[in-house]
Amino acid sequence: MTYQQAVEYLMSFMDREKIPGQKYHEQHYNLQGFRQFLTELGNPQNSFKSILVAGTKGKGSTAAMIESVLRQQRLKTGLYTSPHLISFCERIRVDGKNILERDFAQRLEWLKPFLEKSRAEGRQRTVFEILTALAFLYFQEVGVEWAVLEVGVGGRLDCTNVVNPRAAVITNISLDHTEILGDTIARIAAEKAGIIRQDALVITSPQPPEALKVILKKCQDSLARLFQVGRDVGFRITDQTPHSVTIDLAGTFGSMTNLEVGLPGDFQAENAAAAFAALRSLQYRNLILSDNVIRDGFKSLSWPGRMQQVSQEPVIIIDGAHNGHSAGRLMDSLEKTYPGTGRVVVLGISANKDIAGIVDSLAPGCRAVVITRARHSRAASPEVIREQVAKHGVAAIITENLGEALEKAKQLVAVNDLIVITGSLFLAGEALEMFGEKV
């Protein structure tokens, strides 16, 4: 089986990332069925220690930070994230390196008899379940000691939630996947808090009051130990560049000054504080990390598609912001990192996202918005996006594809302006591929 054949076989199964609106219910997200499938595989998820990261915004970056530091400790690490930007291989990393295409194909070929047996018995697995099982098997085979797992959707019924994590991290919660998880912050928080175990270590980023209330109740009921960014770990930004943010930290786990985080954007400071708290909390699991290991891990961090500058003249930024909150944080960070610059936004959004909320955060103050669509079945109609942009009195131009959109943006941009490609991780992936960036 070649890699391309493996991808074609994988996509013959149900892909929830392409099916909008399936309610977060046991009928659709059968965690018990996935546990049974893993039992048939020998329960590979029990072969390594794990950290689970849930949340709405920043969970991938936070997971990458934690893994980078653990790797600096000379531990054999696994990182499982979603979605990918260009290749499925990005989702499964060992010691900071993507699984090779041939290894991906070989493991999927090994899984095929088990998958066909399940399919024949009417227990067809989903694409995300298959990828998760493949990651667990690969981690087991290569001897991963610690794996950092990013939750796919929600938490309670997500198939990453079969592990018994040494720590659980919940990044900032906002309205996203509302058609699946519920239309209130409290309902979404209840699903995210489903990763909290009895006697667990739990770390949370700053949360809306209604989300924090749910998390606190879950921790109390589970006798879990909760560490809150802002209460137990405070942080302050001391410097920002187009390539990094530097912070001071202080609180329950002591202090650390001038911690350089190898990702730009002030929103990464909050993610770094949560990652720092998670790493320090591992002392209660008999893992002590030195200051130097933590510094080296944060500084050497690489996580593509997050406020990533890929061109200098004009300055072009790629970011996968895909809800109103993250889009607003992106604009705030751009103003602080590139003060005094105008913006032309190249925008593509998935149809199941809060289009109005994203546009409300991005459009004000823009010179123009060039609308396009990613090569993905969930891409929203550019006409629908234009209706929202028009409400802000900003020029909106529709283009057929990203290449055309970028050329149009270059025509519109003034000296010292930024071109910002955003609205979707799928669009960010296409842009990175266009610029030849490694992921």
Coordinates of C-alpha atoms in Angstrom, one line a residue:
M1 CA 0.0 0.0 0.0
T2 CA 1.4 3.4 -1.0
Y3 CA 0.8 6.5 0.9
Q4 CA -1.7 7.7 -1.7
Q5 CA -3.5 4.4 -1.6
A6 CA -3.5 4.6 2.2
V7 CA -5.2 8.0 2.0
E8 CA -7.8 6.8 -0.5
Y9 CA -8.6 3.8 1.8
L10 CA -8.8 6.0 4.8
M11 CA -11.2 8.4 3.1
S12 CA -13.5 5.4 2.3
F13 CA -14.6 5.7 5.9
M14 CA -16.9 8.3 7.5
D15 CA -15.1 11.6 8.0
R16 CA -16.8 13.8 10.6
E17 CA -14.6 16.7 9.6
K18 CA -16.6 16.8 6.4
I19 CA -20.1 16.2 7.9
P20 CA -21.4 19.4 9.5
G21 CA -23.8 19.3 12.4
Q22 CA -23.8 15.8 13.9
K23 CA -24.8 16.2 17.5
Y24 CA -22.3 15.3 20.2
H25 CA -24.2 12.1 21.4
E26 CA -23.2 8.5 22.1
Q27 CA -25.2 7.5 19.0
H28 CA -22.7 9.3 16.8
Y29 CA -19.6 9.4 19.0
N30 CA -19.4 5.8 20.2
L31 CA -16.5 5.9 22.6
Q32 CA -17.3 2.5 24.0
G33 CA -17.2 1.0 20.5
F34 CA -13.8 2.6 20.0
R35 CA -12.5 1.1 23.3
Q36 CA -13.6 -2.3 22.1
F37 CA -11.7 -1.8 18.8
L38 CA -8.6 -0.8 20.7
T39 CA -8.9 -3.9 22.9
E40 CA -8.8 -6.0 19.7
L41 CA -5.5 -4.2 18.9
G42 CA -4.0 -4.9 22.3
N43 CA -4.8 -1.6 23.9
P44 CA -1.8 0.4 22.6
Q45 CA -3.0 3.5 24.4
N46 CA -1.8 2.0 27.7
S47 CA 1.8 1.7 26.5
F48 CA 2.7 5.4 27.2
K49 CA 2.1 8.2 29.7
S50 CA -0.2 10.9 28.3
I51 CA -1.3 14.5 28.6
L52 CA -4.7 15.5 27.2
V53 CA -5.3 19.0 25.8
A54 CA -8.9 20.2 25.2
G55 CA -10.3 23.7 24.6
T56 CA -11.6 26.0 21.8
K57 CA -8.5 28.1 21.0
G58 CA -4.8 27.4 21.4
K59 CA -5.0 23.7 22.2
G60 CA -2.7 22.7 19.3
S61 CA -0.1 25.3 20.2
T62 CA -0.3 24.4 23.9
A63 CA 0.1 20.7 23.1
A64 CA 3.1 21.5 20.9
M65 CA 4.7 23.6 23.7
I66 CA 4.3 20.8 26.2
E67 CA 5.8 18.2 23.8
S68 CA 8.7 20.4 22.9
V69 CA 9.8 20.7 26.6
L70 CA 9.3 17.0 27.3
R71 CA 11.5 16.3 24.3
Q72 CA 14.2 18.6 25.7
Q73 CA 14.2 16.4 28.8
R74 CA 15.4 13.6 26.4
L75 CA 12.2 11.7 26.8
K76 CA 10.8 9.9 23.7
T77 CA 7.8 12.0 22.9
G78 CA 4.7 11.6 20.8
L79 CA 2.4 14.4 19.6
Y80 CA -1.1 13.8 18.1
T81 CA -2.9 16.8 16.8
S82 CA -5.7 17.7 14.3
P83 CA -6.6 18.8 11.7
H84 CA -3.5 18.8 9.5
L85 CA -2.5 21.7 7.3
I86 CA -1.1 19.7 4.3
S87 CA -0.6 16.0 5.0
F88 CA -2.1 13.5 7.4
C89 CA 1.5 12.7 8.5
E90 CA 1.6 16.0 10.4
R91 CA -0.9 14.7 12.9
I92 CA 1.4 12.0 14.2
R93 CA 4.8 13.1 15.4
V94 CA 7.6 11.3 17.3
D95 CA 10.5 13.3 18.8
G96 CA 9.3 16.3 16.8
K97 CA 9.2 14.6 13.4
N98 CA 6.2 13.7 11.3
I99 CA 5.5 10.0 10.7
L100 CA 7.0 9.1 7.3
E101 CA 4.5 8.4 4.5
R102 CA 5.7 4.8 4.1
D103 CA 5.3 4.2 7.9
F104 CA 1.8 5.7 7.8
A105 CA 0.9 3.5 4.9
Q106 CA 2.4 0.3 6.4
R107 CA 0.5 0.8 9.7
L108 CA -2.8 1.5 8.0
E109 CA -2.3 -1.7 5.9
W110 CA -1.7 -3.6 9.1
L111 CA -4.9 -2.1 10.5
K112 CA -6.9 -3.0 7.4
P113 CA -8.1 -6.5 8.5
F114 CA -9.4 -5.2 11.8
L115 CA -11.1 -2.3 10.1
E116 CA -12.8 -4.6 7.5
K117 CA -13.9 -6.9 10.3
S118 CA -15.5 -4.0 12.1
R119 CA -17.1 -2.8 8.9
A120 CA -18.5 -6.2 8.1
E121 CA -20.0 -6.4 11.6
G122 CA -21.7 -3.0 11.2
R123 CA -19.3 -1.2 13.5
Q124 CA -17.5 1.0 10.9
R125 CA -14.9 3.2 12.4
T126 CA -14.5 6.9 11.5
V127 CA -11.5 8.6 9.9
F128 CA -10.6 10.3 13.2
E129 CA -10.9 7.0 15.1
I130 CA -8.6 5.2 12.6
L131 CA -6.0 8.0 12.8
T132 CA -6.1 7.9 16.6
A133 CA -5.7 4.2 16.7
L134 CA -2.8 4.4 14.1
A135 CA -1.1 7.0 16.3
F136 CA -1.4 4.9 19.4
L137 CA 0.0 1.9 17.6
Y138 CA 2.9 3.8 16.2
F139 CA 3.7 5.4 19.6
Q140 CA 3.7 1.9 21.1
E141 CA 5.8 0.4 18.4
V142 CA 8.6 3.1 18.5
G143 CA 8.6 3.2 22.3
V144 CA 7.1 6.6 23.1
E145 CA 7.3 7.4 26.8
W146 CA 5.1 10.5 26.9
A147 CA 2.4 11.4 24.4
V148 CA 0.6 14.8 24.2
L149 CA -2.8 14.4 22.7
E150 CA -4.9 17.2 21.3
V151 CA -8.6 16.5 21.7
G152 CA -10.4 16.5 18.3
V153 CA -13.9 17.8 19.2
G154 CA -15.3 18.4 22.7
G155 CA -13.7 16.0 25.1
R156 CA -16.2 13.7 26.8
L157 CA -16.9 11.6 23.8
D158 CA -13.7 12.3 21.8
C159 CA -11.7 9.2 21.0
T160 CA -8.5 10.6 22.5
N161 CA -10.4 10.4 25.8
V162 CA -9.7 6.6 26.1
V163 CA -6.3 7.3 27.8
N164 CA -5.7 7.9 31.5
P165 CA -3.8 11.2 31.3
R166 CA -1.2 12.3 33.9
A167 CA -2.5 15.8 33.4
A168 CA -5.5 17.4 31.6
V169 CA -5.3 20.9 30.1
I170 CA -8.3 23.0 29.1
T171 CA -7.4 26.1 27.0
N172 CA -9.7 29.0 26.6
I173 CA -13.3 28.1 25.8
S174 CA -15.5 30.1 23.4
L175 CA -18.4 29.4 21.1
D176 CA -17.3 27.0 18.4
H177 CA -18.7 23.7 17.0
T178 CA -22.0 25.0 18.4
E179 CA -24.0 22.7 16.0
I180 CA -22.3 19.8 17.7
L181 CA -21.5 20.7 21.3
G182 CA -24.3 23.1 22.1
D183 CA -25.0 26.8 21.8
T184 CA -23.9 28.1 25.2
I185 CA -20.5 28.4 26.8
A186 CA -21.6 26.3 29.7
R187 CA -22.7 23.4 27.5
I188 CA -19.5 23.4 25.6
A189 CA -17.5 23.6 28.8
A190 CA -19.3 20.6 30.1
E191 CA -18.1 18.6 27.1
K192 CA -14.5 19.8 27.4
A193 CA -14.5 19.0 31.1
G194 CA -15.3 15.4 30.2
I195 CA -11.5 14.8 30.1
I196 CA -11.2 15.4 33.8
R197 CA -10.5 12.2 35.8
Q198 CA -10.8 11.2 39.4
D199 CA -7.8 12.7 41.4
A200 CA -6.5 14.3 38.2
L201 CA -4.2 17.2 37.7
V202 CA -6.1 19.9 35.8
I203 CA -4.8 23.1 34.3
T204 CA -7.1 25.7 32.8
S205 CA -6.4 28.9 30.9
P206 CA -8.5 32.0 31.8
Q207 CA -12.1 31.2 31.2
P208 CA -15.4 32.9 30.9
P209 CA -17.2 32.8 34.2
E210 CA -19.8 30.3 33.0
A211 CA -17.1 27.9 31.7
L212 CA -15.0 28.2 34.9
K213 CA -18.0 27.4 37.0
V214 CA -18.5 24.1 35.1
I215 CA -14.8 23.2 35.3
L216 CA -14.7 23.9 39.1
K217 CA -17.7 21.7 39.7
K218 CA -16.3 18.9 37.7
C219 CA -13.0 19.1 39.6
Q220 CA -14.8 19.2 42.9
D221 CA -16.8 16.1 42.0
S222 CA -13.7 14.3 40.8
L223 CA -11.5 15.4 43.7
A224 CA -9.2 16.8 41.0
R225 CA -6.5 19.3 41.7
L226 CA -7.0 22.5 39.6
F227 CA -4.4 25.1 38.6
Q228 CA -5.7 28.2 37.0
V229 CA -3.7 30.6 34.8
G230 CA -4.3 34.0 36.3
R231 CA -4.9 32.7 39.8
D232 CA -2.1 30.1 40.4
V233 CA 0.2 31.1 37.5
G234 CA 0.4 34.8 36.5
F235 CA 2.1 36.0 33.4
R236 CA 3.3 39.3 31.9
I237 CA 4.5 40.0 28.3
T238 CA 7.8 41.7 28.3
D239 CA 8.7 41.6 24.5
Q240 CA 7.1 40.8 21.2
T241 CA 8.7 40.2 17.8
P242 CA 7.3 38.9 14.5
H243 CA 8.8 35.5 15.5
S244 CA 8.4 35.2 19.3
V245 CA 6.9 36.5 22.5
T246 CA 8.7 36.8 25.8
I247 CA 7.0 36.5 29.2
D248 CA 7.6 36.6 32.9
L249 CA 5.8 33.9 35.0
A250 CA 5.1 33.8 38.7
G251 CA 2.9 31.8 41.1
T252 CA 2.4 28.4 42.7
F253 CA 5.3 26.9 40.7
G254 CA 7.8 29.7 41.4
S255 CA 8.9 32.3 39.0
M256 CA 10.6 32.4 35.6
T257 CA 11.7 35.7 33.9
N258 CA 12.3 36.3 30.2
L259 CA 10.9 33.0 29.0
E260 CA 11.1 33.2 25.2
V261 CA 8.3 31.4 23.4
G262 CA 9.2 30.6 19.8
L263 CA 5.7 31.6 18.4
P264 CA 4.5 35.1 17.7
G265 CA 1.4 36.7 19.1
D266 CA 0.4 37.9 22.5
F267 CA -2.3 35.2 22.6
Q268 CA 0.6 32.6 22.8
A269 CA 1.6 34.1 26.1
E270 CA -1.6 32.7 27.6
N271 CA -1.0 29.3 26.0
A272 CA 2.5 29.3 27.3
A273 CA 1.4 30.0 30.8
A274 CA -1.0 27.0 30.6
A275 CA 1.7 24.8 29.2
F276 CA 4.2 26.0 31.9
A277 CA 1.7 25.1 34.6
A278 CA 1.0 21.7 33.1
L279 CA 4.8 20.9 32.9
R280 CA 5.5 22.1 36.4
S281 CA 2.5 20.1 37.7
L282 CA 4.1 16.9 36.6
Q283 CA 6.3 17.1 39.7
Y284 CA 3.2 15.6 41.4
R285 CA 3.7 12.7 38.9
N286 CA 7.4 12.4 39.7
L287 CA 8.7 14.2 36.7
I288 CA 10.9 17.2 37.6
L289 CA 11.9 19.6 34.7
S290 CA 14.7 22.0 35.2
D291 CA 14.5 25.7 34.2
N292 CA 17.0 25.2 31.4
V293 CA 15.0 22.3 29.9
I294 CA 11.8 24.5 30.0
R295 CA 13.6 27.5 28.4
D296 CA 15.1 25.4 25.6
G297 CA 11.8 23.7 24.9
F298 CA 9.8 26.9 24.6
K299 CA 12.5 28.7 22.6
S300 CA 13.0 25.9 20.0
L301 CA 9.2 25.5 19.4
S302 CA 7.9 25.3 15.9
W303 CA 4.2 25.2 15.1
P304 CA 3.3 26.3 11.5
G305 CA 0.3 28.4 10.5
R306 CA 0.0 30.4 13.7
M307 CA 0.7 34.1 12.9
Q308 CA 3.5 32.9 10.6
Q309 CA 5.3 35.4 8.5
V310 CA 6.2 33.9 5.1
S311 CA 7.2 37.0 3.1
Q312 CA 8.9 40.3 3.7
E313 CA 7.9 42.5 0.7
P314 CA 5.0 42.6 1.2
V315 CA 4.8 41.2 4.6
I316 CA 2.4 38.2 4.4
I317 CA 1.1 36.5 7.5
I318 CA -0.7 33.1 7.6
D319 CA -2.9 32.2 10.6
G320 CA -5.5 29.5 11.0
A321 CA -7.9 31.6 13.2
H322 CA -11.3 30.1 12.6
N323 CA -13.7 31.6 15.2
G324 CA -14.5 35.2 16.2
H325 CA -12.5 35.1 19.4
S326 CA -9.3 33.8 17.8
A327 CA -9.7 36.2 14.9
G328 CA -10.0 39.1 17.3
R329 CA -6.9 38.0 19.2
L330 CA -5.0 37.7 15.9
M331 CA -5.9 41.3 15.0
D332 CA -4.9 42.6 18.4
S333 CA -1.5 40.8 18.2
L334 CA -0.9 42.1 14.7
E335 CA -1.4 45.7 15.8
K336 CA 1.1 45.2 18.7
T337 CA 3.7 43.3 16.6
Y338 CA 3.4 45.4 13.4
P339 CA 2.3 48.8 14.8
G340 CA 1.2 51.5 12.3
T341 CA 0.5 49.1 9.4
G342 CA -2.6 48.7 7.3
R343 CA -4.1 45.3 6.4
V344 CA -5.6 43.5 3.4
V345 CA -7.2 40.3 4.5
V346 CA -7.4 37.2 2.3
L347 CA -10.3 35.3 3.8
G348 CA -11.8 31.9 3.5
I349 CA -14.1 30.3 6.1
S350 CA -15.7 26.9 6.6
A351 CA -19.4 26.9 6.2
N352 CA -20.0 25.4 9.7
K353 CA -18.2 28.3 11.5
D354 CA -19.4 31.6 12.9
I355 CA -18.9 33.6 9.7
A356 CA -20.4 36.7 11.1
G357 CA -18.3 36.6 14.2
I358 CA -15.1 36.0 12.3
V359 CA -15.8 38.9 9.9
D360 CA -16.8 41.2 12.8
S361 CA -13.4 40.6 14.2
L362 CA -11.4 40.9 11.0
A363 CA -13.1 43.5 8.8
P364 CA -12.9 46.7 10.9
G365 CA -9.9 48.8 10.0
C366 CA -9.0 46.7 6.9
R367 CA -8.1 48.3 3.6
A368 CA -10.0 45.5 1.8
V369 CA -11.1 41.9 2.2
V370 CA -10.3 39.5 -0.6
I371 CA -12.6 36.5 -0.3
T372 CA -11.8 33.0 -1.5
R373 CA -12.5 29.4 -0.6
A374 CA -10.2 26.6 0.4
R375 CA -10.1 23.3 -1.5
H376 CA -12.3 21.6 1.0
S377 CA -15.9 20.4 1.0
R378 CA -16.8 22.5 4.0
A379 CA -15.7 25.8 2.5
A380 CA -18.3 28.5 2.8
S381 CA -19.7 30.3 -0.3
P382 CA -17.7 33.5 -0.9
E383 CA -21.0 35.3 -1.5
V384 CA -22.2 34.5 2.0
I385 CA -18.9 35.9 3.4
R386 CA -19.2 39.0 1.3
E387 CA -22.7 39.7 2.7
Q388 CA -21.1 39.9 6.2
V389 CA -18.1 42.0 5.0
A390 CA -20.5 44.5 3.3
K391 CA -22.0 45.4 6.7
H392 CA -18.7 46.9 7.7
G393 CA -18.4 49.2 4.7
V394 CA -15.2 47.5 3.7
A395 CA -14.3 46.7 0.1
A396 CA -14.9 43.0 -0.6
I397 CA -13.6 41.2 -3.7
I398 CA -14.5 37.6 -4.6
T399 CA -11.9 35.4 -6.2
E400 CA -12.0 31.8 -7.4
N401 CA -9.0 30.4 -5.6
L402 CA -6.1 31.3 -3.2
G403 CA -3.6 32.1 -6.0
E404 CA -6.0 34.6 -7.6
A405 CA -6.8 36.1 -4.1
L406 CA -3.2 36.6 -3.3
E407 CA -2.5 38.4 -6.6
K408 CA -5.4 40.6 -6.0
A409 CA -4.3 41.4 -2.4
K410 CA -0.8 42.4 -3.7
Q411 CA -2.5 44.9 -6.1
L412 CA -4.5 46.4 -3.2
V413 CA -1.8 46.5 -0.6
A414 CA 0.0 49.8 0.2
V415 CA 3.6 50.3 1.2
N416 CA 4.1 48.8 4.7
D417 CA 0.7 47.1 4.7
L418 CA 0.3 43.5 5.7
I419 CA -1.5 40.8 3.8
V420 CA -3.2 38.4 6.3
I421 CA -4.4 35.0 5.0
T422 CA -6.8 33.6 7.6
G423 CA -10.2 32.3 8.5
S424 CA -9.6 28.6 8.3
L425 CA -6.9 26.0 9.0
F426 CA -7.6 24.5 5.6
L427 CA -6.9 27.8 3.9
A428 CA -3.8 28.3 6.1
G429 CA -2.5 24.9 4.9
E430 CA -3.0 25.8 1.2
A431 CA -1.1 29.0 1.8
L432 CA 1.8 27.3 3.5
E433 CA 2.0 24.8 0.7
M434 CA 1.9 27.7 -1.9
F435 CA 4.9 29.3 -0.1
G436 CA 6.8 26.1 0.2
E437 CA 6.8 26.1 4.0
K438 CA 7.5 22.9 5.9
V439 CA 4.9 21.6 8.3

